[in-house]
Amino acid sequence: MSNNPKTESEIECLVDAEYELDGNDCSYRRMLLIKHDYYSSDNEHGRFLLNSFLKSLSNGKFSLESIILIDSGVRIADSAIMQTLVNSGTVNTVYICSESLEYCELSTPGYEHTVLPSSEIFDMLLWLQSEGEQLIIIE
């Protein structure tokens, strides 16, 4: 056992190096799962909060590999903010649940997207978790 503590500057370097590895490593993918067309509460305020969150993504500070829309979340597929996120390159792929589209009686949006059955979406979510990918869930 050593009684030789690291100096303050050595500790700062280690923290900085670890932060750089975590913050700048592009080997992981950041995915966003949106379950509803609102955040937290099913009311106008909840819809405002979700829209504010999505607008914050368009500030260009980071990009998303994918947005996955299920349940009532498919209602925002054709929104202006989703079109902006896709057209600006902030998100690479949008996956939309086919059963949720059918249930909500919606048509597919006009931008590039992939419609998948729920079974494939859930398989993808399980795989993402097992691979340690970053999955952000909006509820």
PDB file of C-alpha atoms in Angstrom:
ATOM      1  CA  MET A   1       0.000   0.000   0.000  1.00  0.00           C
ATOM      2  CA  SER A   2       1.354   3.365  -1.026  1.00  0.00           C
ATOM      3  CA  ASN A   3       0.897   6.545   0.941  1.00  0.00           C
ATOM      4  CA  ASN A   4       1.828   8.759  -1.988  1.00  0.00           C
ATOM      5  CA  PRO A   5      -1.220  10.825  -3.052  1.00  0.00           C
ATOM      6  CA  LYS A   6      -1.342  12.278  -6.543  1.00  0.00           C
ATOM      7  CA  THR A   7      -0.767  15.987  -6.831  1.00  0.00           C
ATOM      8  CA  GLU A   8      -3.648  18.247  -7.806  1.00  0.00           C
ATOM      9  CA  SER A   9      -2.301  18.817 -11.332  1.00  0.00           C
ATOM     10  CA  GLU A  10      -2.033  15.040 -11.946  1.00  0.00           C
ATOM     11  CA  ILE A  11      -5.651  14.567 -10.888  1.00  0.00           C
ATOM     12  CA  GLU A  12      -6.826  17.409 -13.143  1.00  0.00           C
ATOM     13  CA  CYS A  13      -5.036  15.836 -16.109  1.00  0.00           C
ATOM     14  CA  LEU A  14      -6.663  12.486 -15.454  1.00  0.00           C
ATOM     15  CA  VAL A  15     -10.127  14.039 -15.237  1.00  0.00           C
ATOM     16  CA  ASP A  16      -9.550  16.080 -18.397  1.00  0.00           C
ATOM     17  CA  ALA A  17      -8.319  13.018 -20.284  1.00  0.00           C
ATOM     18  CA  GLU A  18     -11.317  10.958 -19.157  1.00  0.00           C
ATOM     19  CA  TYR A  19     -13.718  13.754 -20.134  1.00  0.00           C
ATOM     20  CA  GLU A  20     -12.139  13.973 -23.578  1.00  0.00           C
ATOM     21  CA  LEU A  21     -12.552  10.237 -24.073  1.00  0.00           C
ATOM     22  CA  ASP A  22     -16.198  10.335 -23.011  1.00  0.00           C
ATOM     23  CA  GLY A  23     -17.152  13.531 -24.806  1.00  0.00           C
ATOM     24  CA  ASN A  24     -15.373  13.220 -28.128  1.00  0.00           C
ATOM     25  CA  ASP A  25     -15.522   9.505 -28.811  1.00  0.00           C
ATOM     26  CA  CYS A  26     -17.647   8.981 -31.919  1.00  0.00           C
ATOM     27  CA  SER A  27     -17.545   5.185 -31.665  1.00  0.00           C
ATOM     28  CA  TYR A  28     -20.884   5.125 -29.849  1.00  0.00           C
ATOM     29  CA  ARG A  29     -24.234   6.115 -31.241  1.00  0.00           C
ATOM     30  CA  ARG A  30     -26.691   8.375 -29.528  1.00  0.00           C
ATOM     31  CA  MET A  31     -30.294   7.258 -30.131  1.00  0.00           C
ATOM     32  CA  LEU A  32     -33.506   8.954 -29.030  1.00  0.00           C
ATOM     33  CA  LEU A  33     -36.711   7.011 -28.307  1.00  0.00           C
ATOM     34  CA  ILE A  34     -39.844   9.160 -28.222  1.00  0.00           C
ATOM     35  CA  LYS A  35     -42.850   7.327 -26.834  1.00  0.00           C
ATOM     36  CA  HIS A  36     -45.455  10.104 -26.841  1.00  0.00           C
ATOM     37  CA  ASP A  37     -46.224  13.394 -28.537  1.00  0.00           C
ATOM     38  CA  TYR A  38     -45.689  15.125 -25.199  1.00  0.00           C
ATOM     39  CA  TYR A  39     -43.116  15.188 -22.411  1.00  0.00           C
ATOM     40  CA  SER A  40     -44.235  14.221 -18.909  1.00  0.00           C
ATOM     41  CA  SER A  41     -47.876  15.375 -19.083  1.00  0.00           C
ATOM     42  CA  ASP A  42     -50.499  14.712 -21.765  1.00  0.00           C
ATOM     43  CA  ASN A  43     -51.514  18.345 -22.154  1.00  0.00           C
ATOM     44  CA  GLU A  44     -50.464  21.491 -24.010  1.00  0.00           C
ATOM     45  CA  HIS A  45     -47.653  22.166 -21.566  1.00  0.00           C
ATOM     46  CA  GLY A  46     -46.265  18.649 -22.097  1.00  0.00           C
ATOM     47  CA  ARG A  47     -46.362  19.213 -25.873  1.00  0.00           C
ATOM     48  CA  PHE A  48     -44.584  22.546 -25.406  1.00  0.00           C
ATOM     49  CA  LEU A  49     -41.876  20.832 -23.327  1.00  0.00           C
ATOM     50  CA  LEU A  50     -41.302  18.136 -25.968  1.00  0.00           C
ATOM     51  CA  ASN A  51     -41.128  20.751 -28.712  1.00  0.00           C
ATOM     52  CA  SER A  52     -38.602  22.754 -26.655  1.00  0.00           C
ATOM     53  CA  PHE A  53     -36.494  19.637 -26.161  1.00  0.00           C
ATOM     54  CA  LEU A  54     -36.520  18.881 -29.884  1.00  0.00           C
ATOM     55  CA  LYS A  55     -35.622  22.502 -30.689  1.00  0.00           C
ATOM     56  CA  SER A  56     -32.660  22.226 -28.322  1.00  0.00           C
ATOM     57  CA  LEU A  57     -31.363  19.351 -30.454  1.00  0.00           C
ATOM     58  CA  SER A  58     -31.224  21.596 -33.497  1.00  0.00           C
ATOM     59  CA  ASN A  59     -28.612  23.885 -31.907  1.00  0.00           C
ATOM     60  CA  GLY A  60     -25.902  21.781 -33.551  1.00  0.00           C
ATOM     61  CA  LYS A  61     -23.950  20.861 -30.414  1.00  0.00           C
ATOM     62  CA  PHE A  62     -24.320  17.138 -31.118  1.00  0.00           C
ATOM     63  CA  SER A  63     -26.023  14.839 -33.547  1.00  0.00           C
ATOM     64  CA  LEU A  64     -28.188  11.788 -33.163  1.00  0.00           C
ATOM     65  CA  GLU A  65     -27.749   8.533 -34.975  1.00  0.00           C
ATOM     66  CA  SER A  66     -31.491   7.849 -34.856  1.00  0.00           C
ATOM     67  CA  ILE A  67     -34.833   8.964 -33.559  1.00  0.00           C
ATOM     68  CA  ILE A  68     -37.290   6.156 -32.902  1.00  0.00           C
ATOM     69  CA  LEU A  69     -40.987   7.075 -32.770  1.00  0.00           C
ATOM     70  CA  ILE A  70     -43.508   4.721 -31.196  1.00  0.00           C
ATOM     71  CA  ASP A  71     -47.040   4.945 -29.768  1.00  0.00           C
ATOM     72  CA  SER A  72     -48.372   8.528 -29.863  1.00  0.00           C
ATOM     73  CA  GLY A  73     -44.823   9.738 -30.559  1.00  0.00           C
ATOM     74  CA  VAL A  74     -45.515   9.025 -34.241  1.00  0.00           C
ATOM     75  CA  ARG A  75     -47.772  12.108 -34.239  1.00  0.00           C
ATOM     76  CA  ILE A  76     -44.686  14.349 -34.318  1.00  0.00           C
ATOM     77  CA  ALA A  77     -43.209  12.545 -37.328  1.00  0.00           C
ATOM     78  CA  ASP A  78     -44.600  15.115 -39.750  1.00  0.00           C
ATOM     79  CA  SER A  79     -43.927  18.152 -37.539  1.00  0.00           C
ATOM     80  CA  ALA A  80     -41.820  21.066 -38.711  1.00  0.00           C
ATOM     81  CA  ILE A  81     -39.191  20.471 -36.007  1.00  0.00           C
ATOM     82  CA  MET A  82     -38.706  16.819 -37.064  1.00  0.00           C
ATOM     83  CA  GLN A  83     -38.331  17.897 -40.680  1.00  0.00           C
ATOM     84  CA  THR A  84     -35.767  20.486 -39.570  1.00  0.00           C
ATOM     85  CA  LEU A  85     -33.796  17.896 -37.578  1.00  0.00           C
ATOM     86  CA  VAL A  86     -33.676  15.513 -40.545  1.00  0.00           C
ATOM     87  CA  ASN A  87     -32.963  18.148 -43.206  1.00  0.00           C
ATOM     88  CA  SER A  88     -30.216  19.792 -41.124  1.00  0.00           C
ATOM     89  CA  GLY A  89     -28.412  16.482 -40.599  1.00  0.00           C
ATOM     90  CA  THR A  90     -28.874  16.561 -36.815  1.00  0.00           C
ATOM     91  CA  VAL A  91     -30.394  13.087 -37.045  1.00  0.00           C
ATOM     92  CA  ASN A  92     -29.294  10.421 -39.506  1.00  0.00           C
ATOM     93  CA  THR A  93     -32.285   8.078 -39.420  1.00  0.00           C
ATOM     94  CA  VAL A  94     -35.878   8.244 -38.226  1.00  0.00           C
ATOM     95  CA  TYR A  95     -37.565   4.943 -37.420  1.00  0.00           C
ATOM     96  CA  ILE A  96     -41.354   4.974 -37.181  1.00  0.00           C
ATOM     97  CA  CYS A  97     -43.504   2.174 -35.768  1.00  0.00           C
ATOM     98  CA  SER A  98     -45.889   0.900 -38.456  1.00  0.00           C
ATOM     99  CA  GLU A  99     -48.560  -0.267 -35.988  1.00  0.00           C
ATOM    100  CA  SER A 100     -48.526   3.115 -34.247  1.00  0.00           C
ATOM    101  CA  LEU A 101     -48.924   4.915 -37.575  1.00  0.00           C
ATOM    102  CA  GLU A 102     -51.881   2.687 -38.394  1.00  0.00           C
ATOM    103  CA  TYR A 103     -53.438   3.094 -34.941  1.00  0.00           C
ATOM    104  CA  CYS A 104     -53.155   6.906 -35.096  1.00  0.00           C
ATOM    105  CA  GLU A 105     -54.404   6.848 -38.707  1.00  0.00           C
ATOM    106  CA  LEU A 106     -51.426   8.858 -39.958  1.00  0.00           C
ATOM    107  CA  SER A 107     -49.552   8.844 -43.229  1.00  0.00           C
ATOM    108  CA  THR A 108     -45.771   8.731 -43.448  1.00  0.00           C
ATOM    109  CA  PRO A 109     -43.795  11.998 -43.483  1.00  0.00           C
ATOM    110  CA  GLY A 110     -42.239  13.474 -46.597  1.00  0.00           C
ATOM    111  CA  TYR A 111     -38.585  13.200 -45.485  1.00  0.00           C
ATOM    112  CA  GLU A 112     -36.304  10.136 -45.516  1.00  0.00           C
ATOM    113  CA  HIS A 113     -37.408   7.639 -42.844  1.00  0.00           C
ATOM    114  CA  THR A 114     -37.849   3.915 -42.180  1.00  0.00           C
ATOM    115  CA  VAL A 115     -41.146   2.362 -41.130  1.00  0.00           C
ATOM    116  CA  LEU A 116     -40.692  -0.798 -39.062  1.00  0.00           C
ATOM    117  CA  PRO A 117     -43.060  -3.157 -37.256  1.00  0.00           C
ATOM    118  CA  SER A 118     -42.946  -2.918 -33.465  1.00  0.00           C
ATOM    119  CA  SER A 119     -41.264  -6.327 -33.197  1.00  0.00           C
ATOM    120  CA  GLU A 120     -38.259  -5.053 -35.183  1.00  0.00           C
ATOM    121  CA  ILE A 121     -38.126  -1.838 -33.183  1.00  0.00           C
ATOM    122  CA  PHE A 122     -38.121  -3.768 -29.903  1.00  0.00           C
ATOM    123  CA  ASP A 123     -35.413  -6.112 -31.236  1.00  0.00           C
ATOM    124  CA  MET A 124     -33.369  -3.037 -32.151  1.00  0.00           C
ATOM    125  CA  LEU A 125     -33.875  -1.522 -28.665  1.00  0.00           C
ATOM    126  CA  LEU A 126     -32.756  -4.768 -26.999  1.00  0.00           C
ATOM    127  CA  TRP A 127     -29.708  -4.933 -29.247  1.00  0.00           C
ATOM    128  CA  LEU A 128     -28.827  -1.285 -28.533  1.00  0.00           C
ATOM    129  CA  GLN A 129     -28.970  -1.918 -24.794  1.00  0.00           C
ATOM    130  CA  SER A 130     -26.857  -5.075 -25.054  1.00  0.00           C
ATOM    131  CA  GLU A 131     -24.228  -3.216 -27.090  1.00  0.00           C
ATOM    132  CA  GLY A 132     -24.049  -0.378 -24.565  1.00  0.00           C
ATOM    133  CA  GLU A 133     -25.226   2.272 -27.001  1.00  0.00           C
ATOM    134  CA  GLN A 134     -26.554   5.566 -25.646  1.00  0.00           C
ATOM    135  CA  LEU A 135     -30.342   5.436 -25.663  1.00  0.00           C
ATOM    136  CA  ILE A 136     -32.204   8.523 -24.494  1.00  0.00           C
ATOM    137  CA  ILE A 137     -35.856   7.842 -23.689  1.00  0.00           C
ATOM    138  CA  ILE A 138     -38.395  10.663 -23.726  1.00  0.00           C
ATOM    139  CA  GLU A 139     -41.523   9.812 -21.736  1.00  0.00           C
TER     140      GLU A 139
END
